Coordinates of N, CA and C in Angstrom, one line a residue:
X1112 N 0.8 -1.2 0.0 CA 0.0 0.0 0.0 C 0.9 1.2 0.0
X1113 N 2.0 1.2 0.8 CA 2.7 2.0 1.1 C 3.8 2.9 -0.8
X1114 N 3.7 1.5 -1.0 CA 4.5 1.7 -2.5 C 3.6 1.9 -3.7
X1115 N 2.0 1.6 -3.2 CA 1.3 2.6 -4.0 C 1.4 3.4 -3.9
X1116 N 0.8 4.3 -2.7 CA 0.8 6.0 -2.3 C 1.7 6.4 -2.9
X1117 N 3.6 5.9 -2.9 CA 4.7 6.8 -3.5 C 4.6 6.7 -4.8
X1118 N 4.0 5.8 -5.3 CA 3.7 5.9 -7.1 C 2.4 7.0 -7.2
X1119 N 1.3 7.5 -6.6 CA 0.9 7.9 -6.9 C 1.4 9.5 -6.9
X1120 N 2.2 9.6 -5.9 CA 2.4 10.6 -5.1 C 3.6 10.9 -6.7
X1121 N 4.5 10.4 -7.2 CA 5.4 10.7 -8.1 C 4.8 11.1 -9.5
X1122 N 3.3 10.0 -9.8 CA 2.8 10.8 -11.0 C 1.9 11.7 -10.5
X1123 N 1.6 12.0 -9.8 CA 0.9 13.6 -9.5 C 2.0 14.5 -9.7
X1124 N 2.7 14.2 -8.9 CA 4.5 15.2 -9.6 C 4.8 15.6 -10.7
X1125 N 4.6 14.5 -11.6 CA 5.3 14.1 -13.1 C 4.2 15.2 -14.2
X1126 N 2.6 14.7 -13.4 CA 1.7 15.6 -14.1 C 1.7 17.3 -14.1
X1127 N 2.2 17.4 -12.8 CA 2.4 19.3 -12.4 C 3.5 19.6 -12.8
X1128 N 4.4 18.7 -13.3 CA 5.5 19.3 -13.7 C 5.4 19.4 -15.2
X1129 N 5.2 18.6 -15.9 CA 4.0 18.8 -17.1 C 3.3 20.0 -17.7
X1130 N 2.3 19.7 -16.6 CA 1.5 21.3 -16.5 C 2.1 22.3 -16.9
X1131 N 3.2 22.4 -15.7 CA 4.4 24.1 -15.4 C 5.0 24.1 -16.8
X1132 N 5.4 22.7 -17.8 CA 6.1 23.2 -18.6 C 5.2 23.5 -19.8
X1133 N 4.0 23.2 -20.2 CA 3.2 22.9 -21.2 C 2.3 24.5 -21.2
X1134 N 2.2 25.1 -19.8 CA 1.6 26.2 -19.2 C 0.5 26.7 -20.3
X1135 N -1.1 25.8 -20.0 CA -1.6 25.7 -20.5 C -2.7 27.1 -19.9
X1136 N -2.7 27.9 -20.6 CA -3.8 29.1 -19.8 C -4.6 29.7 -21.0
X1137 N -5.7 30.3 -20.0 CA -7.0 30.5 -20.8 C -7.8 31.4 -20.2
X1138 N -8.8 32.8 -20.6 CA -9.9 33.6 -19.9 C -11.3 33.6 -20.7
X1139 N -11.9 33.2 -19.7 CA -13.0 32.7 -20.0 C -13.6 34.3 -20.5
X1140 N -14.5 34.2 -21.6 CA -15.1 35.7 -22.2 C -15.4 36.3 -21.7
X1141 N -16.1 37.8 -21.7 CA -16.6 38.3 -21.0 C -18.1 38.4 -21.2
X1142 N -18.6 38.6 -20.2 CA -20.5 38.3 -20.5 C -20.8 39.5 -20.9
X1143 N -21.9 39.5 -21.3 CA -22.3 40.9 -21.7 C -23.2 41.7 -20.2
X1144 N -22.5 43.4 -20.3 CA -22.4 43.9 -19.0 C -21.1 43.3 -18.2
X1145 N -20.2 42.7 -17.9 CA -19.2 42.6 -17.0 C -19.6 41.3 -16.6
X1146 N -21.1 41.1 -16.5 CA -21.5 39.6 -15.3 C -20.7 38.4 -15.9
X1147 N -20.8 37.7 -14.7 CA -20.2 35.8 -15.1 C -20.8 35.3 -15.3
X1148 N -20.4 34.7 -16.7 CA -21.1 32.9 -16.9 C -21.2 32.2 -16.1
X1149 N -20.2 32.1 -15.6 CA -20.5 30.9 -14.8 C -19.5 29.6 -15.4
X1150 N -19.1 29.9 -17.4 CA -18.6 29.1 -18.1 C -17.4 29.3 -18.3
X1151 N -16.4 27.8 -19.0 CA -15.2 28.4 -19.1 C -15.0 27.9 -21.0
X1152 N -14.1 28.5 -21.2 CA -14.0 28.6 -22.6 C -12.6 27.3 -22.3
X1153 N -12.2 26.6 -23.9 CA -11.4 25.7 -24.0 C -10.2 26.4 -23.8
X1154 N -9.1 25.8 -23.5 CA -7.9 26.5 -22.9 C -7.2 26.5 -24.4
X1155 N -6.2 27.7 -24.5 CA -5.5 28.3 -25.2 C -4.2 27.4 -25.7
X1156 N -4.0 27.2 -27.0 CA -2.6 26.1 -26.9 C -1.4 27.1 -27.1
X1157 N -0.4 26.7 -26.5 CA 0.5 27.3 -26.5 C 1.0 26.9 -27.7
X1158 N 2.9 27.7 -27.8 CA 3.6 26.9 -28.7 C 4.4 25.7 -28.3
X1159 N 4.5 25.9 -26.5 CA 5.2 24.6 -26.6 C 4.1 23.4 -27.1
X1160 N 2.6 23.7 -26.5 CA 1.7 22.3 -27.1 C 1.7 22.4 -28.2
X1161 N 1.8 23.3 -28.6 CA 1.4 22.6 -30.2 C 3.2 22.0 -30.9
X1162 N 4.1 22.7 -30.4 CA 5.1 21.7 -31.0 C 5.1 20.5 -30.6
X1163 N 5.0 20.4 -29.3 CA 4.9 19.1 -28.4 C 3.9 18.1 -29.6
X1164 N 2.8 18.7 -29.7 CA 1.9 17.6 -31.0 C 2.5 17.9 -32.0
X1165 N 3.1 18.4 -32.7 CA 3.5 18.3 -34.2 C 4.8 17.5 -33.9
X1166 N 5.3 17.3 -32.9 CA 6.4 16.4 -32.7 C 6.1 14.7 -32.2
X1167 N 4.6 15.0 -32.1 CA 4.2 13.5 -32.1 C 3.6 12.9 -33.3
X1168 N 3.2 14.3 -34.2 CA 3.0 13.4 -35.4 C 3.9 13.7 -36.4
X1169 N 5.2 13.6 -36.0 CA 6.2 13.8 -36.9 C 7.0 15.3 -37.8
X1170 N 6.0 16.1 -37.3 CA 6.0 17.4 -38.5 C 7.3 17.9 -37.6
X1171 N 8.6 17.8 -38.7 CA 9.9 18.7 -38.4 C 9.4 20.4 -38.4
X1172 N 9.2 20.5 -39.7 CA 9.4 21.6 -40.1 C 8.2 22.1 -41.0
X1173 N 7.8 23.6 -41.0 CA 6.6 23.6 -42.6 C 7.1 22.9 -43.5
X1174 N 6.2 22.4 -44.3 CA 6.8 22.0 -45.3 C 7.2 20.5 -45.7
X1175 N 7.9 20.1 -44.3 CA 8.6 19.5 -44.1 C 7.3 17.8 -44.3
X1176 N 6.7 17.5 -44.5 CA 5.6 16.6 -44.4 C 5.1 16.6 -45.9
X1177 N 4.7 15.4 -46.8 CA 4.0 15.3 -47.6 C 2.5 14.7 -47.4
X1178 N 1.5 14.7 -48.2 CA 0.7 14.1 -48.3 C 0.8 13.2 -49.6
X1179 N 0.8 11.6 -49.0 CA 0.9 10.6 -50.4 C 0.0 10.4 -51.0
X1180 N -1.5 11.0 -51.2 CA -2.5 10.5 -51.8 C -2.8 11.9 -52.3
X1181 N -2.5 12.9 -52.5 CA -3.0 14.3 -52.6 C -2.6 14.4 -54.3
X1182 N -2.1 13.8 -54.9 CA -2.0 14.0 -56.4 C -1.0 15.4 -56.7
X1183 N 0.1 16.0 -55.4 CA 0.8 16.7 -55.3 C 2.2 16.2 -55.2
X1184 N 3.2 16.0 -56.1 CA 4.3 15.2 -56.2 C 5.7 16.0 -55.2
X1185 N 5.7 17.3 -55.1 CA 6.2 18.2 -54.2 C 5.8 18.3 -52.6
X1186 N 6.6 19.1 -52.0 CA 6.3 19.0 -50.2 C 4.9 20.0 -50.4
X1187 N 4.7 20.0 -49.4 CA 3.2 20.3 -49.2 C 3.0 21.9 -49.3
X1188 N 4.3 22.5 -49.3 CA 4.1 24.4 -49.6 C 4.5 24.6 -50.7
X1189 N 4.5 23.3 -51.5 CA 5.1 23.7 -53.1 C 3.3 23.3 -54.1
X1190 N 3.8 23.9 -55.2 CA 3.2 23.3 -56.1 C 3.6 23.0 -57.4
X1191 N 3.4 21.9 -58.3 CA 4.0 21.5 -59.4 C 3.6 22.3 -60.8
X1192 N 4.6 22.9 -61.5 CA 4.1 23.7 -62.7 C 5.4 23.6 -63.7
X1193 N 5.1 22.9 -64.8 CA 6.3 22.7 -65.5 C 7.0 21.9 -65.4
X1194 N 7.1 20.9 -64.8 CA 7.4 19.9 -64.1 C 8.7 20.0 -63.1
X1195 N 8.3 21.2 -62.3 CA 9.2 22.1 -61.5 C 8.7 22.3 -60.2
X1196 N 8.8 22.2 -59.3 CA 8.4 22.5 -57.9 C 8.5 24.0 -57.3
X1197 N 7.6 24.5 -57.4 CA 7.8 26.2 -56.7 C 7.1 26.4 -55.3
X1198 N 7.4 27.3 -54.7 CA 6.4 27.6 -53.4 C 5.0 28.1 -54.0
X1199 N 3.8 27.4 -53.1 CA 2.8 27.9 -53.6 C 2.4 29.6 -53.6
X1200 N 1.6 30.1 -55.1 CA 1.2 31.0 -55.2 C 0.4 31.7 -53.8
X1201 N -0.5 30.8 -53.3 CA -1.4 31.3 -52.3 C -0.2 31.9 -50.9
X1202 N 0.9 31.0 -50.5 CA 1.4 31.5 -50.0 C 2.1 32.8 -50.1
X1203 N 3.2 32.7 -51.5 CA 3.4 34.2 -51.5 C 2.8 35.6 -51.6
X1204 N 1.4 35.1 -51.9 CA 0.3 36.4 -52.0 C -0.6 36.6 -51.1
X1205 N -0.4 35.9 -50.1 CA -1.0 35.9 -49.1 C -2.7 35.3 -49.5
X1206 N -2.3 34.5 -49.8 CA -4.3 33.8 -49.8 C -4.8 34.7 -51.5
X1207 N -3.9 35.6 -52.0 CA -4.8 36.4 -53.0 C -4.8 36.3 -54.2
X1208 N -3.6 35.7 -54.8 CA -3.4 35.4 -56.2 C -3.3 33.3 -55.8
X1209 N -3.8 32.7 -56.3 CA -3.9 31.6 -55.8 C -3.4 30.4 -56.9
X1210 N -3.4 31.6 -58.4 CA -3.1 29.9 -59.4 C -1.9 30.7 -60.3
X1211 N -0.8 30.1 -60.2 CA 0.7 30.1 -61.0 C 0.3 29.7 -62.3
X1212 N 0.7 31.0 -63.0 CA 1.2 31.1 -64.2 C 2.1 30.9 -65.0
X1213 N 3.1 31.5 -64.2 CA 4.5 31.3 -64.7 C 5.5 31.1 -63.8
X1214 N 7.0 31.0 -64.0 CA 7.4 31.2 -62.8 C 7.6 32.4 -62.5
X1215 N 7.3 33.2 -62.8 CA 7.0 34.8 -61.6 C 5.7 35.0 -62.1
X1216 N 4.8 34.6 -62.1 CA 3.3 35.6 -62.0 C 2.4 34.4 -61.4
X1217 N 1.7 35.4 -60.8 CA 0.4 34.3 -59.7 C -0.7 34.9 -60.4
X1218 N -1.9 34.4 -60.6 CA -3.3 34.8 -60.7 C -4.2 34.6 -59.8
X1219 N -5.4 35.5 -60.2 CA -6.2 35.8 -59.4 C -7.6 34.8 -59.7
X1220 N -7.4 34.3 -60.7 CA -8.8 33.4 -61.4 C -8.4 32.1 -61.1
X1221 N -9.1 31.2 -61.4 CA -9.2 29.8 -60.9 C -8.7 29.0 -62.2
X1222 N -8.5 29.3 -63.2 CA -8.0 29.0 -64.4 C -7.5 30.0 -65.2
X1223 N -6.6 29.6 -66.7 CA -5.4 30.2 -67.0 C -6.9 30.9 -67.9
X1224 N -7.4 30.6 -68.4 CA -8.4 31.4 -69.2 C -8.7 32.8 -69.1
X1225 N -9.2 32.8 -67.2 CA -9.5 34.0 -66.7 C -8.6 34.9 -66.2
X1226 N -7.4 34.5 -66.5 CA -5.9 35.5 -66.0 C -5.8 36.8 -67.2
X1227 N -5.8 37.8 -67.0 CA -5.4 38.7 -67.6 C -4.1 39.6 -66.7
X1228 N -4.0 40.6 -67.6 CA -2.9 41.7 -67.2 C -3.2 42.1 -65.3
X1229 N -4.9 42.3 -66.1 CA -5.2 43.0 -64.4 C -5.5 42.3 -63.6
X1230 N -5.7 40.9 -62.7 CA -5.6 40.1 -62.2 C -4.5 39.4 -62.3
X1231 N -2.9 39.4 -62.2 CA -2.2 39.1 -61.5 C -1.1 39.7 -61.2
X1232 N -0.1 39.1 -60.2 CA 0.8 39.8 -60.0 C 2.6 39.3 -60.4
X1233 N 3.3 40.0 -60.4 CA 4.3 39.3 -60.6 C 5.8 39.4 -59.8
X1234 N 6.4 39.1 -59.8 CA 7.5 39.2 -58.7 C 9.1 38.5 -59.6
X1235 N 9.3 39.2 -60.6 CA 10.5 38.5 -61.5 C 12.2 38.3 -60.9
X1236 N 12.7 37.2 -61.1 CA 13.9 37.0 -60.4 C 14.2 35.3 -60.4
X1237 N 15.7 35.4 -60.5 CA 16.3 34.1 -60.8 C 16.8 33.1 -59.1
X1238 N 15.5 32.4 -59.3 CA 15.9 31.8 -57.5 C 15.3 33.0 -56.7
X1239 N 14.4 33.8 -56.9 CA 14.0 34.6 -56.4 C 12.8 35.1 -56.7
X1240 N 12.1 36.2 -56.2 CA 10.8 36.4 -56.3 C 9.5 35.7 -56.3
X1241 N 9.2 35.0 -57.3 CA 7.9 33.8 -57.5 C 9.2 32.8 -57.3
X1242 N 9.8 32.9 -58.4 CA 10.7 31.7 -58.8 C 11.9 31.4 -57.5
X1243 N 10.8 30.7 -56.5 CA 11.6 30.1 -55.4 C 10.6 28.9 -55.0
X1244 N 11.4 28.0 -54.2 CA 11.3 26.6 -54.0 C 10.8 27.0 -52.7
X1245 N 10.1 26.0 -51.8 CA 9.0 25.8 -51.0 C 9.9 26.5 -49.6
X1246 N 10.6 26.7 -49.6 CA 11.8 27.7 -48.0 C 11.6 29.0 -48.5
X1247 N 11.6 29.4 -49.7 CA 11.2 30.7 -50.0 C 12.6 31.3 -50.6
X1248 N 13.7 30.4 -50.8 CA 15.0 31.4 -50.7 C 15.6 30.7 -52.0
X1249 N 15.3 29.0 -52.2 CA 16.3 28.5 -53.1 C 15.8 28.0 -54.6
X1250 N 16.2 27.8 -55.2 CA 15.7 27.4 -56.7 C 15.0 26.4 -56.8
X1251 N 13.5 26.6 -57.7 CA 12.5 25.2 -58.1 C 13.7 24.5 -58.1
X1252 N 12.9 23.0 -57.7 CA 13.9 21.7 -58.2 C 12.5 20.9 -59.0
X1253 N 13.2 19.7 -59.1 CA 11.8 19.0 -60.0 C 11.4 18.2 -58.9
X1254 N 10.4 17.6 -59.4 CA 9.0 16.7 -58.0 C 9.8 15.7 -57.7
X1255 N 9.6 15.6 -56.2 CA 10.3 14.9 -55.0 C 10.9 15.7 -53.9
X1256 N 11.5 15.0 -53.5 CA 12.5 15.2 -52.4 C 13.4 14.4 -51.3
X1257 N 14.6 14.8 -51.3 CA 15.6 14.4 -51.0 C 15.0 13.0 -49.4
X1258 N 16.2 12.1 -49.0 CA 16.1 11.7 -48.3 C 16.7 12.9 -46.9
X1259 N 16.2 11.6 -45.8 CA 16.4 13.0 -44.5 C 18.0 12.8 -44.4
X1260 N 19.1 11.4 -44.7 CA 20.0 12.0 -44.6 C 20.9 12.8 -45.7
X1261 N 20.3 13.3 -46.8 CA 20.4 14.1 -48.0 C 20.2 15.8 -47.6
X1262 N 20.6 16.3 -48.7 CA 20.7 17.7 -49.2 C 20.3 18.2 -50.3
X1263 N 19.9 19.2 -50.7 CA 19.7 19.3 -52.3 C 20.7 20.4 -52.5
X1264 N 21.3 20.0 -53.4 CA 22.2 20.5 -54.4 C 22.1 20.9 -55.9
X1265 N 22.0 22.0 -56.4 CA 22.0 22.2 -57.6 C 21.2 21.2 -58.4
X1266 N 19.8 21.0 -57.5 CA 18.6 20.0 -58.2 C 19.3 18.3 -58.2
X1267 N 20.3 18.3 -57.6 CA 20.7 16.9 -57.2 C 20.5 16.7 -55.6
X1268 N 20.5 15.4 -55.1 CA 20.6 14.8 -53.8 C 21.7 14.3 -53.2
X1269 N 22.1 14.9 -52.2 CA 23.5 14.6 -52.0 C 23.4 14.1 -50.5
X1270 N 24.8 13.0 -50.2 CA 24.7 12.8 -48.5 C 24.9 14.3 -48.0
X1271 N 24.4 14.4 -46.8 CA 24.9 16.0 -46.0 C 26.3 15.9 -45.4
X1272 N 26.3 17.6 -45.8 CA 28.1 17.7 -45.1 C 28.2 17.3 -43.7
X1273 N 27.4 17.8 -43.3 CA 27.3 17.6 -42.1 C 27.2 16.3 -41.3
X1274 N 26.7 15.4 -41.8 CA 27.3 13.9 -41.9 C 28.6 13.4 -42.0
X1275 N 28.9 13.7 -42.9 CA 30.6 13.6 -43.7 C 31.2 13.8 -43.7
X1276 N 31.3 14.8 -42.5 CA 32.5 15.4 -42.0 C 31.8 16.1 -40.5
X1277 N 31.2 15.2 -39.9 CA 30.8 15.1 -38.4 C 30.6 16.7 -37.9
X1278 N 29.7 17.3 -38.8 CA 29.6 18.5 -38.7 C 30.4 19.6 -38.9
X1279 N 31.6 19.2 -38.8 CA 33.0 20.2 -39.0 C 32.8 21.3 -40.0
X1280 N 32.1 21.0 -41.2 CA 32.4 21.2 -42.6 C 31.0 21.1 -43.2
X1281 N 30.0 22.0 -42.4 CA 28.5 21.6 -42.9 C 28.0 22.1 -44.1
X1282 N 28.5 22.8 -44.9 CA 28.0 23.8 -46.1 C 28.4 23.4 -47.5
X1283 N 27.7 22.4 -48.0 CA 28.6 21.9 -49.7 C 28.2 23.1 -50.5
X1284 N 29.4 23.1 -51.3 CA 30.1 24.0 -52.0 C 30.1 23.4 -53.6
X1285 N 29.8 22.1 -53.6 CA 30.1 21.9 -55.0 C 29.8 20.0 -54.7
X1286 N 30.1 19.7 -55.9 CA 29.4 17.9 -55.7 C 30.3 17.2 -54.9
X1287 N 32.0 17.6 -55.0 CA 32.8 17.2 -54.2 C 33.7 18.5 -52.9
X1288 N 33.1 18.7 -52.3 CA 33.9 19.9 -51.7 C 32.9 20.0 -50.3
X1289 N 32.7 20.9 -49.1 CA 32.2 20.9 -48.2 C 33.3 22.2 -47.5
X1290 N 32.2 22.7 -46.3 CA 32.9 24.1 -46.0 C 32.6 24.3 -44.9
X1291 N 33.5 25.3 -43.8 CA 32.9 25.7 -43.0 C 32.1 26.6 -43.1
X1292 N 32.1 27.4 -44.2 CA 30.6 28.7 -44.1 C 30.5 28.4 -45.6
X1293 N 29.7 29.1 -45.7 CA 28.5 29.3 -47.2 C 28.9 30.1 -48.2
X1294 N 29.3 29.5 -49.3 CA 29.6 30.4 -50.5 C 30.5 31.8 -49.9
X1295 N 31.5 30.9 -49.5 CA 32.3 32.2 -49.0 C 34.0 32.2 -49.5
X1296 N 34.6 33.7 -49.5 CA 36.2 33.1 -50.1 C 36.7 32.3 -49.4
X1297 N 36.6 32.6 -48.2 CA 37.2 31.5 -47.2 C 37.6 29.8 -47.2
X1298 N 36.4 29.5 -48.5 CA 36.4 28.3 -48.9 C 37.5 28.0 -49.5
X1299 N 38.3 29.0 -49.9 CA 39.1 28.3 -51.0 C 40.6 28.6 -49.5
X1300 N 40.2 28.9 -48.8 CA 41.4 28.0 -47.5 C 41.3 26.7 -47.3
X1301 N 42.4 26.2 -48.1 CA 42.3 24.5 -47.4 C 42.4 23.8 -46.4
X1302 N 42.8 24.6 -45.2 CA 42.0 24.8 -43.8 C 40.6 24.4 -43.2
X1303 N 40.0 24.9 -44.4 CA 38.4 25.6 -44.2 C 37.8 24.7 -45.0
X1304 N 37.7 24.0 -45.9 CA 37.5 22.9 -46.8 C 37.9 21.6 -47.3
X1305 N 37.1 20.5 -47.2 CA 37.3 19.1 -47.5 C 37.0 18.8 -48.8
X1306 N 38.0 18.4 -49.8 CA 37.4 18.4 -51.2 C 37.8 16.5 -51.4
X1307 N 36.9 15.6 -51.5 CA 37.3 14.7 -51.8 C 36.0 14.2 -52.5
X1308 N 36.4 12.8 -53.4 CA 35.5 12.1 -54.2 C 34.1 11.3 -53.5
X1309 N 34.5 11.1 -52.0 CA 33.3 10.5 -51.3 C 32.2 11.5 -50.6
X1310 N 32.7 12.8 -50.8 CA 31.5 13.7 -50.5 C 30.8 13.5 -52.1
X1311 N 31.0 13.5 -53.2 CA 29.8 13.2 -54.3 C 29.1 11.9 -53.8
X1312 N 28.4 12.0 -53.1 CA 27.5 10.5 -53.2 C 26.1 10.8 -52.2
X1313 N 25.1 9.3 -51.9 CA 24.1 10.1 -51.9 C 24.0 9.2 -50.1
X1314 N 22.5 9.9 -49.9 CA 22.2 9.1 -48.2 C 22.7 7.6 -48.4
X1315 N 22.3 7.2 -49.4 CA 22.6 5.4 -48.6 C 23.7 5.0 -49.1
X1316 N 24.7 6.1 -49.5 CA 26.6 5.3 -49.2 C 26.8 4.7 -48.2
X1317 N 27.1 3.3 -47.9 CA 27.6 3.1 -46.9 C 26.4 2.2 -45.5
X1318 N 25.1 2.8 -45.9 CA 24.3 2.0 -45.3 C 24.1 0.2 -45.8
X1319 N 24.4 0.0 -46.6 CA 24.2 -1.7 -46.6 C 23.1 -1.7 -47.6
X1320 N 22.3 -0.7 -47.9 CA 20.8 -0.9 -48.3 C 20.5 -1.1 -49.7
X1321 N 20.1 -1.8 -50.4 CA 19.7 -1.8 -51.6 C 18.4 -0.8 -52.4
X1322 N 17.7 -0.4 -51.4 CA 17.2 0.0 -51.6 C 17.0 2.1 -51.8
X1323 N 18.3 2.3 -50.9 CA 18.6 3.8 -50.5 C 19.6 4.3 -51.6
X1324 N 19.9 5.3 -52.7 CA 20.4 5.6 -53.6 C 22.0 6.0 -53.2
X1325 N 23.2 4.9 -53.0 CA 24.3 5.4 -52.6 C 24.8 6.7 -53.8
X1326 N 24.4 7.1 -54.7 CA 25.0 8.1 -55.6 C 24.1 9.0 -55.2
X1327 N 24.7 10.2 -55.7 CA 24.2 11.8 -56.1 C 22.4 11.1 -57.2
X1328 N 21.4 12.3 -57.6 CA 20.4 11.3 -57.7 C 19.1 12.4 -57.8
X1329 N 18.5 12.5 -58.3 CA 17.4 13.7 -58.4 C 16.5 13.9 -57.4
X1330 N 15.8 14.7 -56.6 CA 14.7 14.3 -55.9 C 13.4 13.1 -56.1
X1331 N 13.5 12.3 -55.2 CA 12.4 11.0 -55.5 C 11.0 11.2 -55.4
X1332 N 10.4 11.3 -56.2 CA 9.2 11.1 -55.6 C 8.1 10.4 -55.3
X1333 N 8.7 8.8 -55.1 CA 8.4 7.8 -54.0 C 8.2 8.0 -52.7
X1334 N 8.5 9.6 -52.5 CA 8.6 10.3 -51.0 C 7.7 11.0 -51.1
X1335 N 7.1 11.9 -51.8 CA 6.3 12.6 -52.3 C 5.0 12.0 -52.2
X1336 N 4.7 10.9 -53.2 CA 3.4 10.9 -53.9 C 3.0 9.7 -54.4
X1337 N 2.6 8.5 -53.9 CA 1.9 7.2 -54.2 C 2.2 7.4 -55.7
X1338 N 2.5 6.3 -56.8 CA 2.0 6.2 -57.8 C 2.5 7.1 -58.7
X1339 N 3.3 8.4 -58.1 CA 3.6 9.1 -59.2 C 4.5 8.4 -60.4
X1340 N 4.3 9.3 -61.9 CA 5.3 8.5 -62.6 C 6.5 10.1 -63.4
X1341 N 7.3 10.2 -62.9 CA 7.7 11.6 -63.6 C 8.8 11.4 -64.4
X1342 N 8.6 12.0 -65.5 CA 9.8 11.8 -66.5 C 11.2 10.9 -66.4
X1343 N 11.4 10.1 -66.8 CA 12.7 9.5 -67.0 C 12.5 8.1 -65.5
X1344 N 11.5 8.1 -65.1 CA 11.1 7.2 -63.7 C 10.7 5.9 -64.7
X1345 N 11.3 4.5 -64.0 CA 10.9 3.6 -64.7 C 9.9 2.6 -64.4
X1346 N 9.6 3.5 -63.4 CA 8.2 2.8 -62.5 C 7.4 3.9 -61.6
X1347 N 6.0 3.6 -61.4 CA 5.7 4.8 -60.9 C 6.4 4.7 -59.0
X1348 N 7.1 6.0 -59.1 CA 8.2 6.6 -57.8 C 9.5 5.8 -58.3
X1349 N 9.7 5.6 -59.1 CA 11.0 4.8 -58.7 C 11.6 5.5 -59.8
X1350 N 12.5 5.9 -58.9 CA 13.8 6.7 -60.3 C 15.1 6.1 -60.4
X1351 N 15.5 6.6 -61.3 CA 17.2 5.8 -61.5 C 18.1 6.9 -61.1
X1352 N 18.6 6.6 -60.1 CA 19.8 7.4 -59.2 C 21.1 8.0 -60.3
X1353 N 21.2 9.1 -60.1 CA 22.2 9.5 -61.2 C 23.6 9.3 -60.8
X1354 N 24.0 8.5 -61.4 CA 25.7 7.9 -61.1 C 26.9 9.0 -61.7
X1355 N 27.6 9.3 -60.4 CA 28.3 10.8 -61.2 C 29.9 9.3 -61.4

C-alpha cells in the first residue's frame, strides 16, 4: 500500500511538472455587461503544445511533411508547374493570387483562361521572387525530395556535409567539396574545406541498403506521392539514381 501511495504521489509530480512546462492558460469571455457565466472557454494552446503535438505526429518543419494521396508530387508548400516545384502562389500572395502562371506571375482566377494583365501579380527573379522553391530562398527543383539524410544541391541529392564530415564542414560547395561557411572566399582556405571524391555520393553510401540511392540522384518522388510517374522514372516513384 505504502508503495502505491509513492507511485501515486510521483505521477501527480510528473503531471504538475507537465503542466508548469506545457503552461496551458485561458480567460473565459466576458458576459455581456461585466457579469459571469459561470462558463469556461477551451484553454488556449500554446507553442510549446502545439510543437509538443506536431512532434508527435512527426512534423519537423513547414513544409517538411507530404501528403501521399493528394496528387501533389512536391512538399506540401510547393506546387508543381512545369514539371518544376515552386512555393505555392497562395502563400506568396497571401491567400490572394492563388493559381501560377508562370514562374513569376500568380493569378487571381481559378483558371489560365481567366488571367489577364489586371488580375495578376508578378515578382520576377532568378531563385528569387515567385521563382523560389517551398523555403522561399532556393531554386525550383523537379518533383520529389531528397532523403532525410540528404541535401539538395543544384537540383541533385546529396549525402549532407554535415554527416561527412561530423559537422565540421556543414555547407557543400560543390558535388565534391564541403565548408565551414557558405559560399564564402574562405572556402578556398584549405583549412576551411574538405574536397574529396566520397563527399559526391548520396544518403545510402555506406548503409548496406539496396534500396537507399548510394549516388548523387534527383529528388524522389516515391517520398512525395503514391504512384507518381515523372519523366525519366521507370516505374511509378521509382527513379534511376544519377551515377556521377
Amino acid at each position: 500500500a505504502m508503495a502505491s501511495a509513492a507511485g501515486r504521489g510521483a505521477l501527480h509530480r510528473a503531471r504538475a511538472d507537465v503542466g508548469r512546462s506545457v503552461s496551458l492558460s485561458w480567460t473565459p469571455p466576458p458576459a455581456p455587461g461585466g457579469a459571469s457565466t459561470g462558463a469556461s472557454s477551451p484553454a488556449t494552446e500554446t507553442a510549446a503544445l502545439d510543437a509538443y503535438f506536431k512532434q508527435l505526429m512527426g512534423v519537423v518543419s513547414p513544409g517538411s511533411t507530404v501528403d501521399m494521396h493528394d496528387g501533389n508530387p512536391c512538399l506540401e508548400n510547393e506546387e508543381e508547374f512545369m514539371n518544376l516545384c515552386y512555393r505555392k502562389c497562395s502563400l506568396l500572395t497571401g491567400g490572394n493570387f492563388t493559381l501560377r502562371t508562370s514562374a513569376w506571375s500568380c493569378c487571381k482566377g481559378t483558371k489560365v483562361q481567366d488571367c489577364y494583365v489586371s488580375n495578376q501579380v508578378k515578382n520576377i527573379g532568378v531563385c528569387s521572387g515567385y521563382d523560389v522553391a517551398g523555403d522561399g530562398k532556393s531554386c525550383p527543383h523537379l518533383p520529389g525530395k531528397c532523403m532525410d539524410t540528404e541535401e539538395l544541391f543544384l537540383g541533385q541529392c546529396f549525402k549532407k556535409c554535415t554527416i561527412l564530415t561530423n559537422g565540421t564542414m556543414p555547407h557543400r560547395t560543390s558535388a565534391i567539396s564541403c565548408c565551414k561557411t557558405k559560399f564564402s572566399m574562405s572556402c578556398f582556405n584549405p583549412k576551411k574545406v574538405l574536397v574529396s571524391d566520397t563527399i559526391n555520393s548520396g544518403g545510402g553510401a555506406g548503409d548496406g541498403s539496396s534500396q537507399t540511392p548510394a549516388s548523387a540522384h534527383k529528388p524522389m518522388t516515391s517520398l512525395t506521392e503514391a504512384g507518381y510517374v515523372a519523366p525519366g522514372d521507370t516505374a511509378a516513384g521509382q527513379e534511376v539514381p544519377v551515377v556521377s
